[in-house]
mmCIF file of C-alpha atoms in Angstrom:
data_model
loop_
_atom_site.group_PDB
_atom_site.id
_atom_site.type_symbol
_atom_site.label_atom_id
_atom_site.label_comp_id
_atom_site.label_asym_id
_atom_site.label_seq_id
_atom_site.Cartn_x
_atom_site.Cartn_y
_atom_site.Cartn_z
ATOM 1 C CA SER A 1 -0.240 -0.178 -0.022
ATOM 2 C CA ASN A 2 0.714 3.668 -0.147
ATOM 3 C CA MET A 3 -0.655 4.630 2.552
ATOM 4 C CA SER A 4 1.006 7.495 4.728
ATOM 5 C CA PHE A 5 -1.655 10.243 7.082
ATOM 6 C CA GLU A 6 -0.917 13.004 7.643
ATOM 7 C CA PRO A 7 -0.798 13.446 12.437
ATOM 8 C CA LEU A 8 -3.714 15.722 12.155
ATOM 9 C CA PHE A 9 -6.700 13.346 10.973
ATOM 10 C CA ILE A 10 -4.981 10.357 12.809
ATOM 11 C CA LEU A 11 -5.895 12.260 15.512
ATOM 12 C CA LEU A 12 -9.036 12.487 14.670
ATOM 13 C CA LEU A 13 -10.323 9.585 13.479
ATOM 14 C CA ILE A 14 -8.259 7.899 16.272
ATOM 15 C CA GLN A 15 -9.990 9.233 19.682
ATOM 16 C CA VAL A 16 -13.249 7.721 19.248
ATOM 17 C CA THR A 17 -12.095 4.224 17.477
ATOM 18 C CA CYS A 18 -12.261 2.351 20.646
ATOM 19 C CA VAL A 19 -15.857 2.405 21.782
ATOM 20 C CA THR A 20 -17.577 -0.948 21.462
ATOM 21 C CA ALA A 21 -21.943 -1.606 21.680
ATOM 22 C CA PHE A 22 -21.308 -5.016 23.085
ATOM 23 C CA ASP A 23 -18.406 -7.047 24.681
ATOM 24 C CA TYR A 24 -17.876 -10.524 22.937
ATOM 25 C CA GLY A 25 -14.274 -10.593 24.210
ATOM 26 C CA GLU A 26 -11.353 -9.698 21.634
ATOM 27 C CA PRO A 27 -11.338 -10.436 17.578
ATOM 28 C CA ALA A 28 -8.626 -13.243 16.130
ATOM 29 C CA GLU A 29 -7.093 -12.978 12.663
ATOM 30 C CA GLU A 30 -7.713 -16.177 12.316
ATOM 31 C CA CYS A 31 -10.616 -15.456 12.534
ATOM 32 C CA TYR A 32 -10.591 -11.934 10.541
ATOM 33 C CA LEU A 33 -11.874 -10.273 12.999
ATOM 34 C CA GLY A 34 -14.772 -11.573 12.830
ATOM 35 C CA GLY A 35 -15.316 -12.915 15.901
ATOM 36 C CA THR A 36 -13.594 -15.049 19.193
ATOM 37 C CA LEU A 37 -10.833 -17.868 18.422
ATOM 38 C CA SER A 38 -11.501 -20.833 20.733
ATOM 39 C CA ASP A 39 -9.501 -22.390 22.966
ATOM 40 C CA ASP A 40 -9.586 -25.979 20.352
ATOM 41 C CA GLY A 41 -9.231 -23.301 17.924
ATOM 42 C CA THR A 42 -12.231 -22.392 16.450
ATOM 43 C CA CYS A 43 -14.451 -19.696 15.729
ATOM 44 C CA GLN A 44 -16.957 -18.007 18.034
ATOM 45 C CA CYS A 45 -18.776 -15.915 14.983
ATOM 46 C CA PHE A 46 -19.722 -12.371 16.208
ATOM 47 C CA PRO A 47 -23.405 -12.357 15.087
ATOM 48 C CA SER A 48 -22.900 -10.575 12.163
ATOM 49 C CA TYR A 49 -21.496 -13.307 10.838
ATOM 50 C CA ASN A 50 -20.658 -16.569 9.584
ATOM 51 C CA GLY A 51 -18.428 -19.875 8.233
ATOM 52 C CA PRO A 52 -15.740 -21.514 10.113
ATOM 53 C CA HIS A 53 -13.353 -18.349 10.016
ATOM 54 C CA CYS A 54 -16.409 -16.166 10.463
ATOM 55 C CA GLN A 55 -16.284 -14.611 7.088
ATOM 56 C CA GLN A 56 -19.045 -14.729 5.609
ATOM 57 C CA LEU A 57 -22.303 -12.416 6.023
ATOM 58 C CA ALA A 58 -25.027 -13.906 8.558
ATOM 59 C CA LEU A 59 -28.131 -13.729 6.039
ATOM 60 C CA LEU A 60 -31.803 -14.855 7.251
ATOM 61 C CA PRO A 61 -34.170 -16.098 5.123
ATOM 62 C CA ALA A 62 -35.943 -13.274 3.745
ATOM 63 C CA GLU A 63 -40.446 -12.604 3.556
ATOM 64 C CA THR A 64 -39.896 -11.113 0.275
ATOM 65 C CA SER A 65 -36.562 -10.176 -1.199
ATOM 66 C CA GLN A 66 -38.435 -7.021 -2.644
ATOM 67 C CA ALA A 67 -37.974 -4.039 -1.538
ATOM 68 C CA LEU A 68 -38.761 -1.152 -4.517
ATOM 69 C CA TYR A 69 -40.202 -2.452 -6.770
ATOM 70 C CA ARG A 70 -42.047 -0.828 -9.805
ATOM 71 C CA PRO A 71 -43.183 -2.986 -12.575
ATOM 72 C CA ASP A 72 -43.293 0.660 -15.015
ATOM 73 C CA SER A 73 -40.093 1.409 -13.950
ATOM 74 C CA SER A 74 -36.441 0.853 -12.066
ATOM 75 C CA SER A 75 -34.583 1.282 -9.209
ATOM 76 C CA TRP A 76 -31.041 0.489 -8.771
ATOM 77 C CA GLY A 77 -29.652 -0.064 -4.666
ATOM 78 C CA GLY A 78 -30.961 1.580 -2.074
ATOM 79 C CA SER A 79 -29.543 2.634 1.479
ATOM 80 C CA PRO A 80 -31.556 2.203 4.437
ATOM 81 C CA ILE A 81 -31.979 4.378 7.297
ATOM 82 C CA LYS A 82 -34.031 4.559 10.375
ATOM 83 C CA ALA A 83 -36.121 8.091 11.134
ATOM 84 C CA SER A 84 -36.415 9.316 14.682
ATOM 85 C CA ASP A 85 -40.311 8.224 14.540
ATOM 86 C CA ASP A 86 -39.497 5.169 13.786
ATOM 87 C CA GLN A 87 -39.525 5.104 10.120
ATOM 88 C CA TYR A 88 -37.619 3.853 7.558
ATOM 89 C CA HIS A 89 -36.782 6.073 5.018
ATOM 90 C CA MET A 90 -34.511 4.786 2.014
ATOM 91 C CA PHE A 91 -32.458 6.813 -1.209
ATOM 92 C CA PHE A 92 -32.039 5.171 -3.735
ATOM 93 C CA ALA A 93 -30.760 5.859 -8.057
ATOM 94 C CA ASN A 94 -34.436 6.123 -9.660
ATOM 95 C CA MET A 95 -33.934 5.851 -13.628
ATOM 96 C CA GLU A 96 -36.281 8.461 -14.772
ATOM 97 C CA MET A 97 -38.882 8.466 -17.886
ATOM 98 C CA HIS A 98 -39.895 4.838 -16.758
ATOM 99 C CA CYS A 99 -35.933 3.820 -18.833
ATOM 100 C CA GLY A 100 -33.969 0.469 -17.418
ATOM 101 C CA LEU A 101 -30.762 0.533 -15.968
ATOM 102 C CA ASN A 102 -28.559 0.641 -18.941
ATOM 103 C CA SER A 103 -30.312 4.504 -19.233
ATOM 104 C CA TRP A 104 -28.247 5.631 -15.822
ATOM 105 C CA GLU A 105 -25.645 8.334 -17.444
ATOM 106 C CA CYS A 106 -28.738 9.474 -18.855
ATOM 107 C CA ASN A 107 -31.451 9.109 -16.833
ATOM 108 C CA SER A 108 -30.617 8.535 -12.940
ATOM 109 C CA GLY A 109 -32.057 11.180 -10.102
ATOM 110 C CA VAL A 110 -32.016 10.159 -6.214
ATOM 111 C CA GLY A 111 -34.650 9.504 -5.461
ATOM 112 C CA HIS A 112 -35.920 8.948 -2.593
ATOM 113 C CA ALA A 113 -39.275 5.924 -0.619
ATOM 114 C CA VAL A 114 -40.354 5.134 2.543
ATOM 115 C CA SER A 115 -42.214 1.724 3.592
ATOM 116 C CA PRO A 116 -45.142 2.797 5.334
ATOM 117 C CA SER A 117 -45.720 -0.054 7.571
ATOM 118 C CA GLY A 118 -42.931 0.281 9.475
ATOM 119 C CA LYS A 119 -41.603 -2.790 8.098
ATOM 120 C CA PRO A 120 -38.027 -2.136 7.604
ATOM 121 C CA GLU A 121 -38.084 -4.514 4.267
ATOM 122 C CA GLY A 122 -40.839 -2.790 2.456
ATOM 123 C CA PRO A 123 -42.214 -2.664 0.321
ATOM 124 C CA TYR A 124 -40.802 1.077 -0.365
ATOM 125 C CA THR A 125 -42.913 3.227 -1.379
ATOM 126 C CA VAL A 126 -41.492 6.729 -4.001
ATOM 127 C CA VAL A 127 -42.441 9.856 -2.342
ATOM 128 C CA ASN A 128 -39.704 11.844 -4.646
ATOM 129 C CA SER A 129 -38.659 10.768 -7.386
ATOM 130 C CA SER A 130 -36.655 13.519 -8.179
ATOM 131 C CA LEU A 131 -34.786 14.632 -4.905
ATOM 132 C CA VAL A 132 -31.875 15.240 -6.732
ATOM 133 C CA PRO A 133 -32.019 15.181 -10.489
ATOM 134 C CA PRO A 134 -30.141 13.298 -13.536
ATOM 135 C CA PHE A 135 -27.289 12.974 -13.517
ATOM 136 C CA SER A 136 -26.977 11.402 -10.100
ATOM 137 C CA HIS A 137 -26.555 8.038 -9.397
ATOM 138 C CA ASN A 138 -25.500 5.586 -6.497
ATOM 139 C CA PRO A 139 -26.817 7.374 -3.142
ATOM 140 C CA THR A 140 -25.668 6.812 0.116
ATOM 141 C CA VAL A 141 -26.611 7.732 3.222
ATOM 142 C CA ALA A 142 -25.084 8.679 6.964
ATOM 143 C CA ALA A 143 -26.732 10.690 9.899
ATOM 144 C CA TRP A 144 -25.000 12.595 12.348
ATOM 145 C CA ASN A 145 -25.635 14.893 15.100
ATOM 146 C CA GLY A 146 -29.001 15.604 13.512
ATOM 147 C CA THR A 147 -28.629 15.607 9.853
ATOM 148 C CA TRP A 148 -28.960 13.171 6.916
ATOM 149 C CA TYR A 149 -26.284 13.464 4.612
ATOM 150 C CA VAL A 150 -26.749 11.920 1.428
ATOM 151 C CA TYR A 151 -23.715 11.250 -0.946
ATOM 152 C CA HIS A 152 -23.716 10.244 -4.277
ATOM 153 C CA ILE A 153 -22.195 10.485 -7.435
ATOM 154 C CA GLY A 154 -23.766 13.417 -10.586
ATOM 155 C CA THR A 155 -23.624 16.608 -9.760
ATOM 156 C CA GLY A 156 -27.029 16.694 -10.202
ATOM 157 C CA SER A 157 -27.534 17.917 -13.813
ATOM 158 C CA SER A 158 -27.763 17.452 -17.545
ATOM 159 C CA TYR A 159 -24.641 14.709 -17.885
ATOM 160 C CA LYS A 160 -25.601 13.083 -21.085
ATOM 161 C CA LYS A 161 -29.085 13.330 -22.923
ATOM 162 C CA GLU A 162 -32.213 11.867 -21.138
ATOM 163 C CA ILE A 163 -33.753 9.152 -22.762
ATOM 164 C CA THR A 164 -38.177 9.698 -23.267
ATOM 165 C CA ASN A 165 -38.707 6.727 -25.344
ATOM 166 C CA CYS A 166 -38.930 3.991 -22.746
ATOM 167 C CA SER A 167 -41.483 1.635 -20.939
ATOM 168 C CA GLY A 168 -41.285 -1.017 -18.488
ATOM 169 C CA GLY A 169 -38.801 0.128 -16.383
ATOM 170 C CA VAL A 170 -36.815 -1.349 -19.797
ATOM 171 C CA THR A 171 -34.197 1.405 -21.745
ATOM 172 C CA GLY A 172 -35.450 -1.042 -25.168
ATOM 173 C CA GLY A 173 -33.401 -0.223 -28.221
ATOM 174 C CA ALA A 174 -32.317 3.571 -26.556
ATOM 175 C CA VAL A 175 -29.061 4.025 -26.315
ATOM 176 C CA CYS A 176 -27.353 6.590 -23.246
ATOM 177 C CA GLY A 177 -25.050 8.121 -25.872
ATOM 178 C CA ALA A 178 -22.802 11.061 -26.033
ATOM 179 C CA THR A 179 -22.467 14.050 -23.309
ATOM 180 C CA SER A 180 -25.059 16.782 -23.420
ATOM 181 C CA VAL A 181 -22.787 18.807 -21.775
ATOM 182 C CA LYS A 182 -19.132 19.554 -22.552
ATOM 183 C CA ILE A 183 -16.932 16.985 -21.066
ATOM 184 C CA THR A 184 -14.273 19.128 -18.622
ATOM 185 C CA SER A 185 -11.511 18.248 -16.684
ATOM 186 C CA GLY A 186 -13.126 16.429 -13.897
ATOM 187 C CA ALA A 187 -15.455 13.855 -15.866
ATOM 188 C CA GLY A 188 -11.910 11.760 -16.027
ATOM 189 C CA ASP A 189 -11.832 11.311 -12.260
ATOM 190 C CA ALA A 190 -13.453 7.507 -12.345
ATOM 191 C CA LEU A 191 -10.022 6.490 -13.622
ATOM 192 C CA GLN A 192 -7.519 8.972 -12.050
ATOM 193 C CA ARG A 193 -5.062 7.277 -8.896
ATOM 194 C CA SER A 194 -5.090 8.352 -5.757
ATOM 195 C CA GLU A 195 -1.911 9.616 -3.942
ATOM 196 C CA HIS A 196 -1.148 10.715 -1.003
ATOM 197 C CA GLY A 197 -2.423 14.440 -0.461
ATOM 198 C CA ASP A 198 -4.521 14.937 -3.220
ATOM 199 C CA ASP A 199 -7.231 18.061 -2.663
ATOM 200 C CA LEU A 200 -10.489 16.315 -3.583
ATOM 201 C CA GLY A 201 -12.225 19.323 -2.685
ATOM 202 C CA PHE A 202 -16.331 19.045 -2.064
ATOM 203 C CA PRO A 203 -18.487 15.564 -2.482
ATOM 204 C CA ASN A 204 -22.334 15.791 -4.784
ATOM 205 C CA ILE A 205 -24.379 15.439 -1.717
ATOM 206 C CA VAL A 206 -27.457 16.981 -0.723
ATOM 207 C CA TYR A 207 -28.613 16.590 3.003
ATOM 208 C CA SER A 208 -30.930 17.692 5.793
ATOM 209 C CA SER A 209 -31.769 18.535 9.425
ATOM 210 C CA GLU A 210 -35.710 17.752 9.327
ATOM 211 C CA GLU A 211 -36.242 13.367 9.393
ATOM 212 C CA GLY A 212 -39.092 12.819 7.359
ATOM 213 C CA ALA A 213 -40.716 12.342 4.155
ATOM 214 C CA THR A 214 -41.511 16.225 4.156
ATOM 215 C CA GLY A 215 -37.873 17.633 5.104
ATOM 216 C CA THR A 216 -36.059 21.393 3.343
ATOM 217 C CA TRP A 217 -33.328 19.324 1.295
ATOM 218 C CA THR A 218 -29.646 21.152 0.430
ATOM 219 C CA GLN A 219 -27.952 20.137 -2.550
ATOM 220 C CA ARG A 220 -24.207 20.535 -3.059
ATOM 221 C CA LYS A 221 -23.120 20.480 -6.095
ATOM 222 C CA GLY A 222 -19.574 18.684 -5.738
ATOM 223 C CA ASP A 223 -16.805 19.822 -8.321
ATOM 224 C CA SER A 224 -16.978 17.237 -10.674
ATOM 225 C CA ASN A 225 -20.149 14.180 -11.699
ATOM 226 C CA TRP A 226 -16.975 12.340 -10.408
ATOM 227 C CA VAL A 227 -15.526 13.147 -7.475
ATOM 228 C CA LEU A 228 -15.183 10.904 -4.680
ATOM 229 C CA ASN A 229 -16.493 8.015 -7.700
ATOM 230 C CA ASN A 230 -19.055 6.004 -6.112
ATOM 231 C CA PRO A 231 -18.046 6.567 -2.242
ATOM 232 C CA THR A 232 -19.350 5.423 1.494
ATOM 233 C CA ALA A 233 -18.569 7.284 4.655
ATOM 234 C CA TYR A 234 -18.326 6.517 7.661
ATOM 235 C CA ILE A 235 -19.163 9.917 10.488
ATOM 236 C CA PHE A 236 -17.268 9.436 13.443
ATOM 237 C CA GLU A 237 -18.584 10.655 16.694
ATOM 238 C CA ASN A 238 -16.841 14.492 16.893
ATOM 239 C CA GLY A 239 -17.388 14.970 12.748
ATOM 240 C CA THR A 240 -14.339 13.568 10.858
ATOM 241 C CA THR A 241 -15.932 11.991 8.225
ATOM 242 C CA LEU A 242 -14.473 8.723 6.284
ATOM 243 C CA ILE A 243 -15.513 8.123 3.090
ATOM 244 C CA VAL A 244 -13.692 5.099 0.795
ATOM 245 C CA TYR A 245 -14.582 5.262 -2.888
ATOM 246 C CA LYS A 246 -13.107 3.603 -6.403
ATOM 247 C CA VAL A 247 -9.927 4.960 -8.049
ATOM 248 C CA ALA A 248 -7.878 3.402 -10.893
ATOM 249 C CA CYS A 249 -5.893 0.272 -9.886
ATOM 250 C CA ASN A 250 -1.908 1.723 -8.663
ATOM 251 C CA SER A 251 0.433 1.227 -11.538
ATOM 252 C CA SER A 252 1.942 -1.568 -9.819
ATOM 253 C CA VAL A 253 -0.848 -3.871 -10.898
ATOM 254 C CA SER A 254 -2.180 -2.244 -13.662
ATOM 255 C CA PRO A 255 0.261 -0.144 -15.455
ATOM 256 C CA ASP A 256 -1.803 0.817 -18.034
ATOM 257 C CA PRO A 257 -5.044 3.503 -16.586
ATOM 258 C CA LYS A 258 -6.802 2.842 -19.216
ATOM 259 C CA THR A 259 -6.997 -1.154 -18.603
ATOM 260 C CA PHE A 260 -10.985 -1.823 -16.579
ATOM 261 C CA CYS A 261 -9.232 -1.665 -12.831
ATOM 262 C CA ARG A 262 -10.532 -0.315 -9.279
ATOM 263 C CA GLN A 263 -8.795 -0.196 -6.489
ATOM 264 C CA PHE A 264 -10.659 1.275 -2.953
ATOM 265 C CA ALA A 265 -8.391 4.822 -1.857
ATOM 266 C CA LEU A 266 -9.353 6.481 1.381
ATOM 267 C CA ALA A 267 -10.331 10.272 2.036
ATOM 268 C CA VAL A 268 -11.220 11.886 5.275
ATOM 269 C CA ALA A 269 -12.552 15.770 6.594
ATOM 270 C CA ASP A 270 -13.077 17.276 9.584
ATOM 271 C CA ASN A 271 -16.499 17.070 8.488
ATOM 272 C CA PRO A 272 -19.458 15.981 7.304
ATOM 273 C CA LEU A 273 -19.643 18.532 3.921
ATOM 274 C CA GLY A 274 -15.773 18.402 3.352
ATOM 275 C CA LYS A 275 -13.516 19.640 1.886
ATOM 276 C CA PHE A 276 -12.056 15.721 0.980
ATOM 277 C CA THR A 277 -8.175 14.995 1.074
ATOM 278 C CA SER A 278 -7.206 12.187 0.392
ATOM 279 C CA VAL A 279 -4.824 9.474 2.523
ATOM 280 C CA GLY A 280 -3.710 6.513 0.213
ATOM 281 C CA THR A 281 -4.938 3.631 -1.467
ATOM 282 C CA ILE A 282 -5.691 0.446 0.208
ATOM 283 C CA GLU A 283 -4.677 -3.066 -1.300
ATOM 284 C CA ILE A 284 -9.114 -3.609 -2.356
ATOM 285 C CA TYR A 285 -9.940 -4.008 -5.779
ATOM 286 C CA GLY A 286 -13.753 -3.709 -6.705
ATOM 287 C CA GLU A 287 -16.041 -0.977 -6.365
ATOM 288 C CA ASP A 288 -19.135 -0.467 -4.838
ATOM 289 C CA ALA A 289 -18.015 -0.518 -1.055
ATOM 290 C CA HIS A 290 -19.912 0.324 1.720
ATOM 291 C CA ILE A 291 -18.169 0.810 4.961
ATOM 292 C CA TRP A 292 -18.780 0.353 9.116
ATOM 293 C CA LYS A 293 -17.932 -0.253 12.196
ATOM 294 C CA CYS A 294 -18.992 -3.102 14.049
ATOM 295 C CA PRO A 295 -20.217 -2.731 17.113
ATOM 296 C CA TYR A 296 -18.906 -6.552 18.417
ATOM 297 C CA SER A 297 -14.582 -5.861 18.319
ATOM 298 C CA GLY A 298 -14.571 -2.066 17.329
ATOM 299 C CA THR A 299 -13.392 -3.377 13.942
ATOM 300 C CA TYR A 300 -14.063 -1.786 10.437
ATOM 301 C CA ARG A 301 -15.403 -3.448 7.345
ATOM 302 C CA ILE A 302 -16.831 -2.980 4.155
ATOM 303 C CA LEU A 303 -18.907 -4.758 1.528
ATOM 304 C CA PHE A 304 -17.728 -4.650 -1.518
ATOM 305 C CA GLN A 305 -18.149 -5.925 -5.372
ATOM 306 C CA GLY A 306 -14.353 -6.801 -7.028
ATOM 307 C CA GLY A 307 -13.166 -9.840 -8.961
ATOM 308 C CA ALA A 308 -10.618 -10.595 -10.938
ATOM 309 C CA TYR A 309 -9.968 -6.800 -12.681
ATOM 310 C CA THR A 310 -6.927 -8.244 -14.023
ATOM 311 C CA GLN A 311 -4.684 -10.856 -13.993
ATOM 312 C CA ALA A 312 -2.067 -9.426 -11.676
ATOM 313 C CA LEU A 313 -4.445 -9.078 -8.967
ATOM 314 C CA PRO A 314 -5.609 -12.496 -6.623
ATOM 315 C CA GLN A 315 -8.016 -14.441 -8.538
ATOM 316 C CA TRP A 316 -11.510 -13.692 -6.150
ATOM 317 C CA GLN A 317 -14.102 -15.243 -6.643
ATOM 318 C CA GLY A 318 -18.273 -13.843 -7.451
ATOM 319 C CA HIS A 319 -18.656 -10.365 -6.342
ATOM 320 C CA PHE A 320 -19.203 -11.016 -3.098
ATOM 321 C CA HIS A 321 -16.485 -9.667 -0.542
ATOM 322 C CA MET A 322 -15.967 -8.372 2.615
ATOM 323 C CA ALA A 323 -13.335 -6.553 4.349
ATOM 324 C CA TYR A 324 -11.427 -5.379 8.031
ATOM 325 C CA SER A 325 -9.399 -3.138 9.001
ATOM 326 C CA ARG A 326 -8.861 -2.665 13.080
ATOM 327 C CA ASP A 327 -8.634 1.053 12.558
ATOM 328 C CA GLY A 328 -10.378 1.462 9.476
ATOM 329 C CA LEU A 329 -7.792 3.347 7.777
ATOM 330 C CA SER A 330 -4.879 0.506 7.351
ATOM 331 C CA ASN A 331 -3.732 -2.711 6.791
ATOM 332 C CA TRP A 332 -7.131 -3.599 5.262
ATOM 333 C CA ARG A 333 -7.679 -7.101 4.415
ATOM 334 C CA ILE A 334 -10.356 -9.194 2.045
ATOM 335 C CA THR A 335 -11.665 -12.059 4.006
ATOM 336 C CA GLY A 336 -11.007 -15.385 3.018
ATOM 337 C CA TYR A 337 -7.594 -14.323 2.319
ATOM 338 C CA ALA A 338 -5.592 -16.666 3.887
ATOM 339 C CA SER A 339 -7.261 -19.989 2.633
ATOM 340 C CA PRO A 340 -6.338 -21.674 -0.294
ATOM 341 C CA LEU A 341 -10.309 -21.944 -0.859
ATOM 342 C CA PHE A 342 -11.607 -19.353 -3.297
ATOM 343 C CA ASN A 343 -15.133 -19.610 -1.546
ATOM 344 C CA GLU A 344 -13.933 -18.894 1.909
ATOM 345 C CA THR A 345 -13.584 -15.145 -0.386
ATOM 346 C CA LEU A 346 -17.645 -15.455 -1.049
ATOM 347 C CA ALA A 347 -19.356 -13.030 1.817
ATOM 348 C CA PHE A 348 -22.706 -14.395 0.242
ATOM 349 C CA ASN A 349 -23.919 -15.050 -3.071
ATOM 350 C CA SER A 350 -26.341 -14.561 -5.539
ATOM 351 C CA SER A 351 -29.589 -16.660 -3.864
ATOM 352 C CA ILE A 352 -31.889 -15.436 -1.230
ATOM 353 C CA ALA A 353 -33.153 -17.928 0.911
ATOM 354 C CA LEU A 354 -36.827 -16.669 1.408
ATOM 355 C CA ARG A 355 -39.077 -17.733 5.125
ATOM 356 C CA ASN A 356 -41.658 -19.955 2.967
ATOM 357 C CA GLY A 357 -38.472 -22.271 2.227
ATOM 358 C CA SER A 358 -38.089 -21.307 -0.982
ATOM 359 C CA ARG A 359 -34.883 -19.409 -2.883
ATOM 360 C CA VAL A 360 -34.839 -16.145 -5.267
ATOM 361 C CA CYS A 361 -32.043 -16.046 -7.481
ATOM 362 C CA TYR A 362 -30.646 -12.821 -9.012
ATOM 363 C CA ASN A 363 -28.711 -12.088 -11.930
ATOM 364 C CA ARG A 364 -27.044 -9.273 -10.397
ATOM 365 C CA ARG A 365 -26.726 -8.326 -6.489
ATOM 366 C CA GLU A 366 -25.154 -5.572 -5.884
ATOM 367 C CA ARG A 367 -24.795 -2.104 -4.848
ATOM 368 C CA HIS A 368 -24.292 -3.008 -1.201
ATOM 369 C CA GLN A 369 -25.610 -1.247 1.217
ATOM 370 C CA LEU A 370 -26.662 -1.807 5.228
ATOM 371 C CA LEU A 371 -29.993 -0.690 7.386
ATOM 372 C CA PHE A 372 -28.147 -0.549 10.959
ATOM 373 C CA ASN A 373 -30.369 -0.888 15.010
ATOM 374 C CA SER A 374 -30.205 1.481 17.902
ATOM 375 C CA ASP A 375 -26.918 -0.968 18.971
ATOM 376 C CA GLY A 376 -25.233 -0.178 15.397
ATOM 377 C CA GLU A 377 -25.545 -4.138 14.412
ATOM 378 C CA PRO A 378 -26.567 -4.639 10.732
ATOM 379 C CA THR A 379 -29.867 -5.363 10.629
ATOM 380 C CA HIS A 380 -31.048 -5.843 6.397
ATOM 381 C CA LEU A 381 -28.316 -5.498 3.604
ATOM 382 C CA PHE A 382 -29.853 -3.827 0.850
ATOM 383 C CA GLN A 383 -29.017 -3.773 -3.018
ATOM 384 C CA GLY A 384 -30.060 -3.115 -6.549
ATOM 385 C CA GLY A 385 -30.943 -6.842 -8.297
ATOM 386 C CA GLN A 386 -31.563 -7.747 -11.237
ATOM 387 C CA GLY A 387 -33.243 -11.403 -12.463
ATOM 388 C CA GLN A 388 -31.527 -14.050 -12.915
ATOM 389 C CA GLN A 389 -33.059 -14.679 -16.851
ATOM 390 C CA PRO A 390 -33.559 -10.996 -17.727
ATOM 391 C CA VAL A 391 -35.435 -10.154 -21.007
ATOM 392 C CA PRO A 392 -32.893 -10.010 -23.881
ATOM 393 C CA GLY A 393 -32.238 -6.861 -24.225
ATOM 394 C CA GLY A 394 -34.075 -5.814 -21.354
ATOM 395 C CA ASP A 395 -32.734 -4.381 -18.211
ATOM 396 C CA GLN A 396 -35.607 -3.805 -15.816
ATOM 397 C CA THR A 397 -33.878 -3.754 -12.172
ATOM 398 C CA LEU A 398 -35.090 -3.409 -8.469
ATOM 399 C CA THR A 399 -33.983 -2.835 -5.130
ATOM 400 C CA ILE A 400 -33.573 -6.142 -3.294
ATOM 401 C CA VAL A 401 -33.492 -6.311 0.919
ATOM 402 C CA GLN A 402 -31.878 -9.811 2.985
ATOM 403 C CA PRO A 403 -32.528 -9.035 7.060
ATOM 404 C CA ILE A 404 -28.902 -10.194 8.704
ATOM 405 C CA ARG A 405 -28.745 -11.187 11.924
ATOM 406 C CA THR A 406 -28.422 -9.869 15.523
ATOM 407 C CA LYS A 407 -28.089 -10.401 18.989
ATOM 408 C CA ALA A 408 -31.476 -11.311 19.535
ATOM 409 C CA THR A 409 -31.597 -13.765 16.711
ATOM 410 C CA ILE A 410 -28.135 -15.449 17.361
ATOM 411 C CA SER A 411 -30.155 -18.513 17.926
ATOM 412 C CA THR A 412 -30.276 -19.356 14.108
ATOM 413 C CA VAL A 413 -28.291 -21.313 12.590
ATOM 414 C CA VAL A 414 -26.786 -20.195 8.863
ATOM 415 C CA PRO A 415 -25.519 -22.331 6.088
ATOM 416 C CA VAL A 416 -22.578 -20.954 4.600
ATOM 417 C CA ALA A 417 -22.634 -19.828 1.077
ATOM 418 C CA THR A 418 -20.758 -22.097 -1.085
ATOM 419 C CA ASN A 419 -22.237 -20.012 -4.190
ATOM 420 C CA GLY A 420 -21.092 -17.219 -5.765
ATOM 421 C CA ARG A 421 -23.703 -17.582 -9.435
ATOM 422 C CA CYS A 422 -27.048 -18.891 -10.016
ATOM 423 C CA PRO A 423 -27.596 -21.840 -10.899
ATOM 424 C CA SER A 424 -27.939 -22.566 -14.852
ATOM 425 C CA ALA A 425 -31.755 -22.722 -15.515
#
């Protein structure tokens, strides 16, 4: 890693990293910090984790996998949060004009939905289909000091010409093509490498200090569409904010910056709005990360999607991975790295078990986001999903959900995920 840090940021971050909601004992490296090691050498996993070495997410059967499904529209992912009135909210990428996911650079905006039933898994109902207009995409929400901060990519201004002839949540033959505005230098950020000390500036964000569906939101455009690309944020008690975002892989594993290879980088600011400064890359490769602090151990985790982006990298199976770090800043490692078995690096697989005993399988299961309870435990995994066998040319997507084991459900036995792909029909 080319990681190095400014002393000020280290001080801001480490002074609030030691508080945990539970006392489960010292997390063991043999268990990828997801559990403790027994005298007989076996791992005793914390509630969120599963597998012989606590390398997987402990996912429970779902009542329904559909958190937000609209027959005439497409959504992609969803970032949930619970309000002080116990209502559940979700911020999602909404493909406007009834288009599908292939239209995302033309039609994606940030939408806001709520769960009228009061159930965290929904189903969710849209209350604002264009909280941030196109182009905006991949929202992720974090709360601090009574304010909700929704980070996203895209400035909320036109990037590529909107497609208007879609129907049924499918883009069809329409193509999201050339940009409708002049490309600025910032548009290349998606492929920029991250070096220590880069002044990244301000992220694309919309925020509100009024919880609920009718609050007033303030949108602040970032320095480009792609600044802090596909961010995920952890806000510490003092307001210091750590963002994980994607950049092009470092030159040692991917000499050609035009090669499709994605690596994660870290950025910090002394408040959620920025300015953000890069503190370097980590040796984790992929995209669409989601960061949280494990309440059982005080360590940090990310869910992410990635894999064999280049032959120079470890050939991690599938798209479903988890990584961990003791301090959130250094020594990030993928769970399962020490095992010769490919499936040890799988955090979960492509199918969702239902409570009626059946399973539903998604050909795409991406944009991992978590819902947390008041103790900081992750209770549900939200994602963008696409069916096992999409209609040829069809690109309709929805927001899917699956519960996660918590302390309250620790007695539930969770099968170990063994395969990263949907079974062939």
